[in-house]
JSON list of C-alpha atoms in Angstrom, two decimals:
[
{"chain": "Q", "resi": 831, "resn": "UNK", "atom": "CA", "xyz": [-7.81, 6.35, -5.79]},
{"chain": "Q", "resi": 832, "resn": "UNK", "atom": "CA", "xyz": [-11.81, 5.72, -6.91]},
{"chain": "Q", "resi": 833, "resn": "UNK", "atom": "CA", "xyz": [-13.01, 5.80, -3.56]},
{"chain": "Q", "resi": 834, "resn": "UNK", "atom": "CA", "xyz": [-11.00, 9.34, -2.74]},
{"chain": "Q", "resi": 835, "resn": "UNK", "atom": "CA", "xyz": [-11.39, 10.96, -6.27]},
{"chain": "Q", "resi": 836, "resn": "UNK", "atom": "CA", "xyz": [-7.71, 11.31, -6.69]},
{"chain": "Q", "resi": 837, "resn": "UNK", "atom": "CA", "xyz": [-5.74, 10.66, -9.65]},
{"chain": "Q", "resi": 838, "resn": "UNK", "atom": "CA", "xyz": [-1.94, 9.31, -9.03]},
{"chain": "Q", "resi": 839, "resn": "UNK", "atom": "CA", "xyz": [0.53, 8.07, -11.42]},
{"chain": "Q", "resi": 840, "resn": "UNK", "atom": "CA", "xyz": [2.20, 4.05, -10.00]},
{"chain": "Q", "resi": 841, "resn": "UNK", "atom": "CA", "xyz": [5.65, 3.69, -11.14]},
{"chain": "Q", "resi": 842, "resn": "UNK", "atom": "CA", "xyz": [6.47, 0.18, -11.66]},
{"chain": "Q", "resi": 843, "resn": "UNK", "atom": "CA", "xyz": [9.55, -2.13, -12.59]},
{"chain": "Q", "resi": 844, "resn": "UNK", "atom": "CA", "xyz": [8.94, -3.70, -16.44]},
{"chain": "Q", "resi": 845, "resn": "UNK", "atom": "CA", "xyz": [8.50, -7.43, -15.43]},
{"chain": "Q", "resi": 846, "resn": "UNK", "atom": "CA", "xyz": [5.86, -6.85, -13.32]},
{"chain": "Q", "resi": 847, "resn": "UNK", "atom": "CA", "xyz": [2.95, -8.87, -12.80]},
{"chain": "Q", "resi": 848, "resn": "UNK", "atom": "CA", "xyz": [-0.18, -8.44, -15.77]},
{"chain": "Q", "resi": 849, "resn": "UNK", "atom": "CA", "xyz": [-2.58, -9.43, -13.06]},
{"chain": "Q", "resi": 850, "resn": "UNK", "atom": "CA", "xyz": [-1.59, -6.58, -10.86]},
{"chain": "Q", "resi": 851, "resn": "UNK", "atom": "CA", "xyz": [-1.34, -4.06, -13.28]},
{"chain": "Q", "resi": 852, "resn": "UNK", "atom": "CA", "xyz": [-4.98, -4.46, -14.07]},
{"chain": "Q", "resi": 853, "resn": "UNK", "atom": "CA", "xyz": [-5.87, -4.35, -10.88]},
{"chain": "Q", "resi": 854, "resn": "UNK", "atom": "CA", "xyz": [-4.03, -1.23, -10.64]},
{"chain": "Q", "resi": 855, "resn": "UNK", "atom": "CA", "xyz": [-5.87, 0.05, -14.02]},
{"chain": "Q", "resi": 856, "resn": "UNK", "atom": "CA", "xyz": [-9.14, -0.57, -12.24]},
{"chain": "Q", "resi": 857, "resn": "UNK", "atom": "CA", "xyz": [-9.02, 1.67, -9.46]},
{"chain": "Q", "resi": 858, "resn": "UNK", "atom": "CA", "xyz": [-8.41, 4.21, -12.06]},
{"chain": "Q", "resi": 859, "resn": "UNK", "atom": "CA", "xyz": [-4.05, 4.44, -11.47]},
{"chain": "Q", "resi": 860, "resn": "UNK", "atom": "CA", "xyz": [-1.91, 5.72, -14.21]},
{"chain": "Q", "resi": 861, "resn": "UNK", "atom": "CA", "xyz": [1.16, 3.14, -14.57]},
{"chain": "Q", "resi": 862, "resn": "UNK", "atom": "CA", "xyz": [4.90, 3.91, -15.78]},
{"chain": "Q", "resi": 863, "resn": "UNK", "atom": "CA", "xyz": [7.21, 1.73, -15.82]},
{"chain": "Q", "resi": 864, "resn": "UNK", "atom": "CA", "xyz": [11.12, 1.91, -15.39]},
{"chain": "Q", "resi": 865, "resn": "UNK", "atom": "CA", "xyz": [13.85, -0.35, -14.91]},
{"chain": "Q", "resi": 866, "resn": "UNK", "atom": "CA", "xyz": [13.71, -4.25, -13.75]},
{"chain": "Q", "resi": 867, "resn": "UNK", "atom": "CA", "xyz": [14.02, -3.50, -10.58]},
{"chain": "Q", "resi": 868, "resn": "UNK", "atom": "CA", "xyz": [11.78, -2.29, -7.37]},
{"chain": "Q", "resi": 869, "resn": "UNK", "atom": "CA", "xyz": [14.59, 0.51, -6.52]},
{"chain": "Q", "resi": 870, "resn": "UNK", "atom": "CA", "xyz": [15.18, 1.46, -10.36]},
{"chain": "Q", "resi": 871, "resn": "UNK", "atom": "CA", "xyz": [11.40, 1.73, -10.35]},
{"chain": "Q", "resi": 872, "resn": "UNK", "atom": "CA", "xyz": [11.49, 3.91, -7.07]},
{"chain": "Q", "resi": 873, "resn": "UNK", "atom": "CA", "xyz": [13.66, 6.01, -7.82]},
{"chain": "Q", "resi": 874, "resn": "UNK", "atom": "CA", "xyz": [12.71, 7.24, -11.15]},
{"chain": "Q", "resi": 875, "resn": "UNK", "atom": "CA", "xyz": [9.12, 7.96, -9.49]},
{"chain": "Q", "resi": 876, "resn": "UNK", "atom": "CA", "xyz": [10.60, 9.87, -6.61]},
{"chain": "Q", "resi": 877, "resn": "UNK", "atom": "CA", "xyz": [12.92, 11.92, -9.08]},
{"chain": "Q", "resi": 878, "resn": "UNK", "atom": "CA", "xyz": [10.37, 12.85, -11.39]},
{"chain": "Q", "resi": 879, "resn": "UNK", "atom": "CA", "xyz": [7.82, 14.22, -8.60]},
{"chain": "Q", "resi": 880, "resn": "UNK", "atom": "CA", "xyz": [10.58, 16.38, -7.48]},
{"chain": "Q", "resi": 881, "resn": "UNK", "atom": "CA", "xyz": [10.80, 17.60, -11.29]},
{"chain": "Q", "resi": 882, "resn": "UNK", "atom": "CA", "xyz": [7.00, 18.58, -11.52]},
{"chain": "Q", "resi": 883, "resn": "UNK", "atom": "CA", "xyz": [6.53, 19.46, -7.81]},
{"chain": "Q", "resi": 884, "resn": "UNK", "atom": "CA", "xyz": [4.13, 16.76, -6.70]},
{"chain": "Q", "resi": 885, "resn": "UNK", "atom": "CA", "xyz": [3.79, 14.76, -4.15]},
{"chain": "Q", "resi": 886, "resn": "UNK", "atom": "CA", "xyz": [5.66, 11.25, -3.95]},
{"chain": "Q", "resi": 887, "resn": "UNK", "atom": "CA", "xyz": [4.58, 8.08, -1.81]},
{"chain": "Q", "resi": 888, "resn": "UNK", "atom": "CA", "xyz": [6.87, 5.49, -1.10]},
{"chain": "Q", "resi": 889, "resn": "UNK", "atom": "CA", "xyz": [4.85, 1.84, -0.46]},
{"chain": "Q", "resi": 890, "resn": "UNK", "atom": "CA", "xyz": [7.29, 1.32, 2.02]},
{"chain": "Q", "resi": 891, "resn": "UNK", "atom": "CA", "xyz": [9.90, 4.21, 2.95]},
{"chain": "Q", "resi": 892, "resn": "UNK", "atom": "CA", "xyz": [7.49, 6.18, 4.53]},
{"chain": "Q", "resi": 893, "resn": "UNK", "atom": "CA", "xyz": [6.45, 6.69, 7.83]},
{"chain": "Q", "resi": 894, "resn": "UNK", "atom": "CA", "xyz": [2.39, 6.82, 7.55]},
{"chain": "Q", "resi": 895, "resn": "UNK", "atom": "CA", "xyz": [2.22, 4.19, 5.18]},
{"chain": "Q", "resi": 896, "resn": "UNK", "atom": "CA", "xyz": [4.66, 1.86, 7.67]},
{"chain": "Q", "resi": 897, "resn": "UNK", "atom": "CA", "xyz": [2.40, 3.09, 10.74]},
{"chain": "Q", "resi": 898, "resn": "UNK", "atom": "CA", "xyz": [-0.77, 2.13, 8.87]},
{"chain": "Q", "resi": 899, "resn": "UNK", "atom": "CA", "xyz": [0.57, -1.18, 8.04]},
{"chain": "Q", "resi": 900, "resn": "UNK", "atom": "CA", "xyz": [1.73, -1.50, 11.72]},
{"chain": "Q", "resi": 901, "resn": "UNK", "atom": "CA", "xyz": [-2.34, -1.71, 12.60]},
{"chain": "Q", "resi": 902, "resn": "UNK", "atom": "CA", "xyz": [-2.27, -4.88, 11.02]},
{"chain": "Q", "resi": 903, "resn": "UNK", "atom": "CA", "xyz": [0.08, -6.04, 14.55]},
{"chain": "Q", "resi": 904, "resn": "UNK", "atom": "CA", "xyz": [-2.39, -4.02, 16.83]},
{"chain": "Q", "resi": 905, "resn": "UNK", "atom": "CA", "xyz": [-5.46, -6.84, 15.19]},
{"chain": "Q", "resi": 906, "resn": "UNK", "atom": "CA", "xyz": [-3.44, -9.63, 15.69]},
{"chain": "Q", "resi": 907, "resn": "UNK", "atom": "CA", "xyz": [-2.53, -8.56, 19.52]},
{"chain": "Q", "resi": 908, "resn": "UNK", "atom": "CA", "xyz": [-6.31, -8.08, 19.90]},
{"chain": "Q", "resi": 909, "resn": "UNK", "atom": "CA", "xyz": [-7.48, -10.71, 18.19]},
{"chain": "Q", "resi": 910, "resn": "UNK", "atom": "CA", "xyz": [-4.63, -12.93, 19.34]},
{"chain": "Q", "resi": 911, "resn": "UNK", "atom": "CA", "xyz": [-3.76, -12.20, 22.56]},
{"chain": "Q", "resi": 912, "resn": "UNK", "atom": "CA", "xyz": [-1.97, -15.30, 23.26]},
{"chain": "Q", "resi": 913, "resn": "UNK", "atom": "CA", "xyz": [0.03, -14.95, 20.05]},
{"chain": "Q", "resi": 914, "resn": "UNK", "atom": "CA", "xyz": [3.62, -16.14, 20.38]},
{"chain": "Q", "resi": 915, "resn": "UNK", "atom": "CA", "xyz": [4.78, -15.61, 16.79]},
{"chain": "Q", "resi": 916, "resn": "UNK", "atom": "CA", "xyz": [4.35, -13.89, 13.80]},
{"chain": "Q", "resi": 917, "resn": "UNK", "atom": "CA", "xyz": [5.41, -14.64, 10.23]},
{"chain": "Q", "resi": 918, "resn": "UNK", "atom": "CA", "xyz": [5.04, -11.74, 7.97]},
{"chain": "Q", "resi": 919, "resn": "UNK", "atom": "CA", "xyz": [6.38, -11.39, 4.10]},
{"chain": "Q", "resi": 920, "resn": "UNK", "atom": "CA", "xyz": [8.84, -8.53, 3.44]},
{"chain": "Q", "resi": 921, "resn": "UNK", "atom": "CA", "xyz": [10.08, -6.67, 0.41]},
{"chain": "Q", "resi": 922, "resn": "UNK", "atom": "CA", "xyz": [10.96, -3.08, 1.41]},
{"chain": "Q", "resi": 923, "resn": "UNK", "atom": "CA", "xyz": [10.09, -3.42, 4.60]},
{"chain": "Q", "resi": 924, "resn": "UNK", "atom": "CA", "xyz": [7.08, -1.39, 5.57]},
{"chain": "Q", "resi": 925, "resn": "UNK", "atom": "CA", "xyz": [4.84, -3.93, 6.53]},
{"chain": "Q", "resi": 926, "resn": "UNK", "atom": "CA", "xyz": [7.33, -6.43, 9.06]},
{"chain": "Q", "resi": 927, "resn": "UNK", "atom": "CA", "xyz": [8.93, -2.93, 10.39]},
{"chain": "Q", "resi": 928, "resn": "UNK", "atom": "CA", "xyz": [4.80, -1.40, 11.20]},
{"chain": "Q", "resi": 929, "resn": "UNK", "atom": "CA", "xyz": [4.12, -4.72, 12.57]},
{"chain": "Q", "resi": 930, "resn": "UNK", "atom": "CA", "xyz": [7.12, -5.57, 14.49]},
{"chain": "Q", "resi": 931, "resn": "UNK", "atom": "CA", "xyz": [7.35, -1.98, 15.99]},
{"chain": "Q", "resi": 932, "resn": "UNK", "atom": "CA", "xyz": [3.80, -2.42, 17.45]},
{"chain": "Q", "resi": 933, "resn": "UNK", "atom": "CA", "xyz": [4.25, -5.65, 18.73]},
{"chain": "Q", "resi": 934, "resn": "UNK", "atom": "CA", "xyz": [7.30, -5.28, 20.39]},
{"chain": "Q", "resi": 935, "resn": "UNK", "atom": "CA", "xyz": [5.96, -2.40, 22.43]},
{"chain": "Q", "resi": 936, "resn": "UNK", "atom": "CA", "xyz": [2.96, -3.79, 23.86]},
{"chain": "Q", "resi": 937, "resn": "UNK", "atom": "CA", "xyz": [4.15, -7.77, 23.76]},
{"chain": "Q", "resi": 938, "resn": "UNK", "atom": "CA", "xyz": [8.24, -8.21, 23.14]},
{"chain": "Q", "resi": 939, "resn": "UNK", "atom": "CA", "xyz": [8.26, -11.85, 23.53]},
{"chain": "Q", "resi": 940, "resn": "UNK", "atom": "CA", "xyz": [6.23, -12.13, 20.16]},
{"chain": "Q", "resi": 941, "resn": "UNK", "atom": "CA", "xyz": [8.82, -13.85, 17.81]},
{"chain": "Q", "resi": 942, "resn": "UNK", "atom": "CA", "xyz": [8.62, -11.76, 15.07]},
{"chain": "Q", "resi": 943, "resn": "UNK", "atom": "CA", "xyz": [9.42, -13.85, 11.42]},
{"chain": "Q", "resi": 944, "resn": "UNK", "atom": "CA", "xyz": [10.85, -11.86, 8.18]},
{"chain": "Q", "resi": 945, "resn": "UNK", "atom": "CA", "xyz": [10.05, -14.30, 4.89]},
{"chain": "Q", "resi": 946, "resn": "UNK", "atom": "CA", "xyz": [11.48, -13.97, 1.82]},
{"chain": "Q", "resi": 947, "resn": "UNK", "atom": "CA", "xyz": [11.83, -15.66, -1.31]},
{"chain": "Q", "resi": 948, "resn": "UNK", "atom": "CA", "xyz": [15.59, -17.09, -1.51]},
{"chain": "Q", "resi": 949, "resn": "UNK", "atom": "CA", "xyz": [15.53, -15.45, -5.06]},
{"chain": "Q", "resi": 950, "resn": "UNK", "atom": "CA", "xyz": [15.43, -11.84, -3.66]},
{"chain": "Q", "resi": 951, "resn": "UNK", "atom": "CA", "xyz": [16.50, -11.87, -0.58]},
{"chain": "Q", "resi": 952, "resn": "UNK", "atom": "CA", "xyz": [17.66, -8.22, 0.03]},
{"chain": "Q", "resi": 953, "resn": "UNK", "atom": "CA", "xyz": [16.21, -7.29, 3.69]},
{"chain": "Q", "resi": 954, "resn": "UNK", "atom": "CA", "xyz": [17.10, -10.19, 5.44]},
{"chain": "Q", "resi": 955, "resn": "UNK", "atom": "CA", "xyz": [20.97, -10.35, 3.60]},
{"chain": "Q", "resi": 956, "resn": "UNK", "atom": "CA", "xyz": [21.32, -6.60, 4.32]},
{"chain": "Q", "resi": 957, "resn": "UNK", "atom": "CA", "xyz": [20.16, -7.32, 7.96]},
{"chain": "Q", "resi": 958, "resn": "UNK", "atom": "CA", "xyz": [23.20, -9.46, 8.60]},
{"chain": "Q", "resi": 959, "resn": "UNK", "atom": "CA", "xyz": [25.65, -7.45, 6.78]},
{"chain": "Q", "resi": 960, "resn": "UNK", "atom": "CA", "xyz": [24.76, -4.57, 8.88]},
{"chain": "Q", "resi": 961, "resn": "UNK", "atom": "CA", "xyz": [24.01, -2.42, 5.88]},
{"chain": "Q", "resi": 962, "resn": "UNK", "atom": "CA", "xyz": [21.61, -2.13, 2.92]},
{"chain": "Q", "resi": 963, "resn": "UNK", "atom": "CA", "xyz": [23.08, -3.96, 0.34]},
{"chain": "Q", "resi": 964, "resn": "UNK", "atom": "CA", "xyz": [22.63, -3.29, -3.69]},
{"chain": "Q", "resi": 965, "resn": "UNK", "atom": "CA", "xyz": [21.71, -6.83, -4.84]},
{"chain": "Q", "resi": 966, "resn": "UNK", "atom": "CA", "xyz": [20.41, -8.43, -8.11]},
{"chain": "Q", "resi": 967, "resn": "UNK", "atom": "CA", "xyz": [17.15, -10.08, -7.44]},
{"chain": "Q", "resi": 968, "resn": "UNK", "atom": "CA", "xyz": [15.81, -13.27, -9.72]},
{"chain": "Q", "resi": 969, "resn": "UNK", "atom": "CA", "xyz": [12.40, -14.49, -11.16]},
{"chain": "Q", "resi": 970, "resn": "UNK", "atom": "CA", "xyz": [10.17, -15.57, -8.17]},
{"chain": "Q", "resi": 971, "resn": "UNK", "atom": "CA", "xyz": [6.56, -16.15, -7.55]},
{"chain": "Q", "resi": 972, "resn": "UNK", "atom": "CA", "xyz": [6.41, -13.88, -4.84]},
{"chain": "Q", "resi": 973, "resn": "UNK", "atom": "CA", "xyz": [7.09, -10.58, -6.96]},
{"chain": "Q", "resi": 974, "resn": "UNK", "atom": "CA", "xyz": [4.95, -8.52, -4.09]},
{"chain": "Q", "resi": 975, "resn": "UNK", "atom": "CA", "xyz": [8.12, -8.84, -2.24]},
{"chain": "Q", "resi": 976, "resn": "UNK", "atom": "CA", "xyz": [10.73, -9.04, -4.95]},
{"chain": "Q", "resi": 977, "resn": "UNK", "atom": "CA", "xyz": [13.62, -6.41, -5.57]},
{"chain": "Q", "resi": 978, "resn": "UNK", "atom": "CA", "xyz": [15.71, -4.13, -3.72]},
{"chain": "Q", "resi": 979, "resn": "UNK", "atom": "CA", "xyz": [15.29, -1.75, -0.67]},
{"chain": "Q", "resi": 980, "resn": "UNK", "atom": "CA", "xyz": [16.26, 1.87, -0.99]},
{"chain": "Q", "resi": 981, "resn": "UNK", "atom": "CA", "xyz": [18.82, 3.05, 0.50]},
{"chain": "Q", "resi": 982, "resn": "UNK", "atom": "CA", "xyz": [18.53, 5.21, 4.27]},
{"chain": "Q", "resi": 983, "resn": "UNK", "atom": "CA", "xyz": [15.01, 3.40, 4.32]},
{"chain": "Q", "resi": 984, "resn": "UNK", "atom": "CA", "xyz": [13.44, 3.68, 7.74]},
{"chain": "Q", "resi": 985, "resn": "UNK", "atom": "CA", "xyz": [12.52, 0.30, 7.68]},
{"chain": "Q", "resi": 986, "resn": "UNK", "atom": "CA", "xyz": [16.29, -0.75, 7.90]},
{"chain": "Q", "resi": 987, "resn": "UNK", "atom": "CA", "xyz": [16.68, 0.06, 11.51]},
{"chain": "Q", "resi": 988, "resn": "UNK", "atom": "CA", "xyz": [13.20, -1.25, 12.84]},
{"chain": "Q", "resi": 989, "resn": "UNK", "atom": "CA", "xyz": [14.32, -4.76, 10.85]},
{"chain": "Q", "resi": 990, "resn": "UNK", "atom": "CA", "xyz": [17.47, -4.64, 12.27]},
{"chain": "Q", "resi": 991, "resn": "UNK", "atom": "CA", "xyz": [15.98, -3.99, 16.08]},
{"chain": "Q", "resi": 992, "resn": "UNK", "atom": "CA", "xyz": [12.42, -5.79, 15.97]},
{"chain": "Q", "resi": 993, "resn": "UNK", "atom": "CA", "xyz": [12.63, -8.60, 13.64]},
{"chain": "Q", "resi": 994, "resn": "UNK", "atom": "CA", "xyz": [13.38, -11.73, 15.53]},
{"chain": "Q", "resi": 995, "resn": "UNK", "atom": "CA", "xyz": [14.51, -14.32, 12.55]},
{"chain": "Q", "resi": 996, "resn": "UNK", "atom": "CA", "xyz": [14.32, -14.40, 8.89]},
{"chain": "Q", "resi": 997, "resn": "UNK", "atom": "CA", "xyz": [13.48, -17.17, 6.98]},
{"chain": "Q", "resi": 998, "resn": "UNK", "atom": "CA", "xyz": [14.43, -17.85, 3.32]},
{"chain": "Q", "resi": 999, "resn": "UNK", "atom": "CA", "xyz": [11.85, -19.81, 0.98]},
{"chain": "Q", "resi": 1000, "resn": "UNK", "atom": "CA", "xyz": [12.30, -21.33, -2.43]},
{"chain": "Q", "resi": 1001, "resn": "UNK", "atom": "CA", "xyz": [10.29, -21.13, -5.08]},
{"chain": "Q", "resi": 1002, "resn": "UNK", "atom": "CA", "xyz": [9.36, -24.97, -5.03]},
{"chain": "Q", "resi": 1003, "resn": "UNK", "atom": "CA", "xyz": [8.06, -23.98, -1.20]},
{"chain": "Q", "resi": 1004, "resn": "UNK", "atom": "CA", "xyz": [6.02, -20.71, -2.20]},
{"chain": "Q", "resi": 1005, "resn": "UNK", "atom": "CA", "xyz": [4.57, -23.21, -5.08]},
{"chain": "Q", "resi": 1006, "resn": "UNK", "atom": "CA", "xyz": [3.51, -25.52, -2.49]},
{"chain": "Q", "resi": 1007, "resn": "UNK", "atom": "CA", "xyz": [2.17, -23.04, -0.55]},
{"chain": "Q", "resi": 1008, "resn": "UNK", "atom": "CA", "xyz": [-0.15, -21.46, -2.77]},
{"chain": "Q", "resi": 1009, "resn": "UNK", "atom": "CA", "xyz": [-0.94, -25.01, -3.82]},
{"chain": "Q", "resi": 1010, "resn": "UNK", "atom": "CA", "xyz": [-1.75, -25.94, -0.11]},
{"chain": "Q", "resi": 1011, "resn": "UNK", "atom": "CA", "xyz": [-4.12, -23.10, 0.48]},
{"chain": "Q", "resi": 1012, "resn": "UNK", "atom": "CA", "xyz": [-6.10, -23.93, -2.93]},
{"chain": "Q", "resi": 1013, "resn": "UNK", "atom": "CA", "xyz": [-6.28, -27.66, -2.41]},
{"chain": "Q", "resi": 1014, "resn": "UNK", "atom": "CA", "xyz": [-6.96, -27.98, 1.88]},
{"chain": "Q", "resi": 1015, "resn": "UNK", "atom": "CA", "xyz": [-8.14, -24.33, 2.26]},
{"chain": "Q", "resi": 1016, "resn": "UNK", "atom": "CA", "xyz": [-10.31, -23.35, -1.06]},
{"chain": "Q", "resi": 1017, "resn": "UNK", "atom": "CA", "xyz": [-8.26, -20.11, -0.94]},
{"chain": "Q", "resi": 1018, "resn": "UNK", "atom": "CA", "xyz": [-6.35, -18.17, -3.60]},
{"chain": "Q", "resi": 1019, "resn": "UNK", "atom": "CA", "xyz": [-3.17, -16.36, -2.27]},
{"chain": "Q", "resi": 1020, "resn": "UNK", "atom": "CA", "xyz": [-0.53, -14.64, -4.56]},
{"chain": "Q", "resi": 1021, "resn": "UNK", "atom": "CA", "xyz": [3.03, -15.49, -3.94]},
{"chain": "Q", "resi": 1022, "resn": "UNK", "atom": "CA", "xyz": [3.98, -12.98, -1.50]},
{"chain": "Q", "resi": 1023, "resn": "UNK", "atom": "CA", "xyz": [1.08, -14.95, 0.78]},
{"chain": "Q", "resi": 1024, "resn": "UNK", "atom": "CA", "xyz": [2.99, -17.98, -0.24]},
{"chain": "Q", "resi": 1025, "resn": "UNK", "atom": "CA", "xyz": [6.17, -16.94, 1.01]},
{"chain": "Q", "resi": 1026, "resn": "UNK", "atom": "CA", "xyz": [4.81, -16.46, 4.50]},
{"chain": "Q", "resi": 1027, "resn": "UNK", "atom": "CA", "xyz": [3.04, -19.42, 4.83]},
{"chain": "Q", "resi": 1028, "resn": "UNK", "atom": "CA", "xyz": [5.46, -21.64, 3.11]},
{"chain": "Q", "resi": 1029, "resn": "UNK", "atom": "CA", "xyz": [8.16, -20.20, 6.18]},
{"chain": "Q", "resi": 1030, "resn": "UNK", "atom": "CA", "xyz": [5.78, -21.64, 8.50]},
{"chain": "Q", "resi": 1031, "resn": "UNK", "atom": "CA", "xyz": [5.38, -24.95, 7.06]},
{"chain": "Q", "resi": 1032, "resn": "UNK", "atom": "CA", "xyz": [8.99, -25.39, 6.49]},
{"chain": "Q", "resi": 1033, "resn": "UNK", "atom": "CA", "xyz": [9.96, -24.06, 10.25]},
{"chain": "Q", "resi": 1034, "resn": "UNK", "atom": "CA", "xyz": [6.95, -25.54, 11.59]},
{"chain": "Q", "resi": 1035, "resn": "UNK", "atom": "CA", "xyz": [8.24, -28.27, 14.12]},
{"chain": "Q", "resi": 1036, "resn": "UNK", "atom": "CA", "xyz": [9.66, -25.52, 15.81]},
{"chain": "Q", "resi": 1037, "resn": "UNK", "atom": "CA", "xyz": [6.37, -23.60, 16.61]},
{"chain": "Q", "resi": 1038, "resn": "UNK", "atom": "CA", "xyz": [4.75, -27.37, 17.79]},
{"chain": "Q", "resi": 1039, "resn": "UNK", "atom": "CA", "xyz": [2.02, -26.39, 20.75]},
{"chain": "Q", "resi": 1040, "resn": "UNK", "atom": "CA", "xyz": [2.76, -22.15, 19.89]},
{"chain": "Q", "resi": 1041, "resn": "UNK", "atom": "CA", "xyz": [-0.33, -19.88, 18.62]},
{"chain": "Q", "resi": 1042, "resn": "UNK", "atom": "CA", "xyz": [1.20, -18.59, 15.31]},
{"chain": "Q", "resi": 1043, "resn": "UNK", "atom": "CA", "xyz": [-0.16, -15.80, 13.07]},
{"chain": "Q", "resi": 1044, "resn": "UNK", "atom": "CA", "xyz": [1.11, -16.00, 9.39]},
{"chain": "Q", "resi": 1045, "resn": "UNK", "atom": "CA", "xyz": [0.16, -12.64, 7.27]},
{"chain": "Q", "resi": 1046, "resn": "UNK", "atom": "CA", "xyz": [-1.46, -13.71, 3.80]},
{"chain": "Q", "resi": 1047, "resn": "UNK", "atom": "CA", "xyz": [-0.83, -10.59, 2.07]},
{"chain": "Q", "resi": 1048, "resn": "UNK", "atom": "CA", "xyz": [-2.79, -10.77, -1.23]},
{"chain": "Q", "resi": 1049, "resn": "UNK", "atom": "CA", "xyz": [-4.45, -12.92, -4.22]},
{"chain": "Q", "resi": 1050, "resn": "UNK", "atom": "CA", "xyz": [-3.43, -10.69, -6.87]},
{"chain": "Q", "resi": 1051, "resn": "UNK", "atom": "CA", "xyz": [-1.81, -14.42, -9.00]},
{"chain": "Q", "resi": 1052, "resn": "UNK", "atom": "CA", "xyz": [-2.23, -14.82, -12.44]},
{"chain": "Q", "resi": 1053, "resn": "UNK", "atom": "CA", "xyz": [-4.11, -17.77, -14.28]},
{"chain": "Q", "resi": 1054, "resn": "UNK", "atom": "CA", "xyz": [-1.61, -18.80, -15.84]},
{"chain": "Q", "resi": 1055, "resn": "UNK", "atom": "CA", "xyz": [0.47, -18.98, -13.09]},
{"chain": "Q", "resi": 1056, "resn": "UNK", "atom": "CA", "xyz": [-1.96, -21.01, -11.00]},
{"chain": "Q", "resi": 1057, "resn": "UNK", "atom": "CA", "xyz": [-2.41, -23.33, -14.37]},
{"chain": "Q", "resi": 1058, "resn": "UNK", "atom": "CA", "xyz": [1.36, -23.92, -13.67]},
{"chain": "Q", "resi": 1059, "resn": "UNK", "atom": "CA", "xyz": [1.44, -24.91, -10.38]},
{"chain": "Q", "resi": 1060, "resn": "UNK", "atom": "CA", "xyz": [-1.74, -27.11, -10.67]},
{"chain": "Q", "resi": 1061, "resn": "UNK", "atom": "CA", "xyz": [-0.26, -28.91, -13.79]},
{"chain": "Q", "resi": 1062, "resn": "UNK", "atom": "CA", "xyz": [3.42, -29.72, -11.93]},
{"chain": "Q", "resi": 1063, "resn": "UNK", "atom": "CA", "xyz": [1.36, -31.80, -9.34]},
{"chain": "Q", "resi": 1064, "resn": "UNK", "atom": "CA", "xyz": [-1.38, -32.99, -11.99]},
{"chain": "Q", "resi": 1065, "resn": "UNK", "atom": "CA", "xyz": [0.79, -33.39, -15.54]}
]
C-alpha cells in the first residue's frame, strides 16, 4: 500500500499472528479484526465494503489475485523445466489453484502437491467430500494457511480438477521443518513454508531421483515462536 499510495483497511481473525500484524502496520494497513476464524474474518470485511461502497479484495477468492499467484507456476516451468512435482501450501486456495492451473496447461504430468497442516485441514477434506465443508480449525504453526475457505470460492473447482494429492502435516513435522531450514539451510521460514517442506520430507522416498519444487511461502515467524522450537531440541 506504501509503494502505490493507497490506504486499505486488512480484516483479520483475533488470534492472529503479532509478527504479521506489524508487518502489516508497516506498510501503512489499517487492521480490524473479527471472529477466530479466516471465513468469520472474510466475511465481515466483504459485508462491510458493501455497506460503505468500497472496494473488497479477497487474498484468495478472486480471480486477479489467483492469476497473479499462478506466475509463481509460469517461474518454476521456466526455471524448472524438467520439474516433475510441485508442493505448494494452501489455505483458501489461491495460490495451489494459480499454480496448478498454469502448470497443468503447459506441462500436465507435473504432480501437483496441496499441504496442509492436519490441524486445519479444510481444502484438502472438502476436496474429498466433494463440497466445501464448514470446519473448526485448531492452533497450528502454519496460521498463513489456517482456517476455513468461503463458500462458492473459485479455487474449489481448480483444487478439485488440478491438484494431484494432498498431503496432511503435523505440527511436530512443520516444527521440524522450520527447524531444518534454520539449522542445514541458515534460513528463516514461517510455518506456512514449513508445511510445504515438511510434506516433502515426510513423502520424500517417493520423489527419490524426481526434480521437485517446494514453495516457501514466507518468514513472517515470531521470536518467540522460533525460541520454542529451538528450546524442544536444545532444553
Amino acid at each position: 500500500m506504501k509503494t502505490v499510495g493507497l490506504t486499505g483497511t486488512i480484516y483479520l481473525s483475533e488470534n492472529v499472528s503479532k509478527t504479521k500484524e506489524l508487518a502489516l502496520v508497516r506498510q501503512g494497513a489499517i487492521l480490524r479484526h473479527h471472529g477466530t476464524d479466516a471465513v468469520e474474518a472474510e466475511t465481515k470485511a466483504r459485508q462491510t465494503a458493501q455497506e460503505e461502497g468500497i472496494p473488497f479484495i479477497s487474498p484468495y477468492n478472486d480471480m486477479e489475485v489467483m492469476t497473479g499467484q499462478g506466475t509463481v507456476g509460469k517461474e518454476i516451468v521456466e526455471d524448472l523445466p524438467d520439474v516433475d512435482a510441485v508442493f505448494v501450501p494452501v489455505g483458501g486456495g489461491g495460490l495451489i489453484a494459480g499454480i496448478a492451473a498454469y502448470i497443468k496447461a503447459v506441462k500436465p504430468t507435473v504432480k501437483v502437491v496441496g499441504c496442509q497442516p492436519a490441524h486445519s485441514a479444510v481444502m484438502a477434506k472438502s476436496v474429498e467430500a466433494g463440497r466445501i465443508l464448514d470446519l473448526p480449525s485448531l492452533d497450528t504453526l502454519s496460521d498463513g494457511t489456517a482456517g476455513g475457505v468461503e463458500e462458492g470460492s473459485i479455487t474449489f473447482p481448480i483444487c478439485q480438477q488440478c491438484v494431484d494429492d494432498w498431503v496432511l502435516v503435523e505440527e511436530d513435522v512443520i516444527s521440524d521443518a522450520i527447524y531444518f531450514m534454520m539449522a542445514d539451510h541458515h534460513k528463516i521460514v514461517e510455518g506456512a513454508a514449513g508445511v510445504a517442506i515438511g510434506a516433502f520430507l515426510q513423502t520424500a522416498q517417493k520423489y527419490h531421483g524426481k526434480s521437485v519444487a517446494i514453495i516457501s511461502c514466507g518468514a513472517n515467524i515470531s521470536i518467540e515462536k522460533l525460541k520454542k522450537i529451538i528450546e524442544c531440541r536444545h532444553p
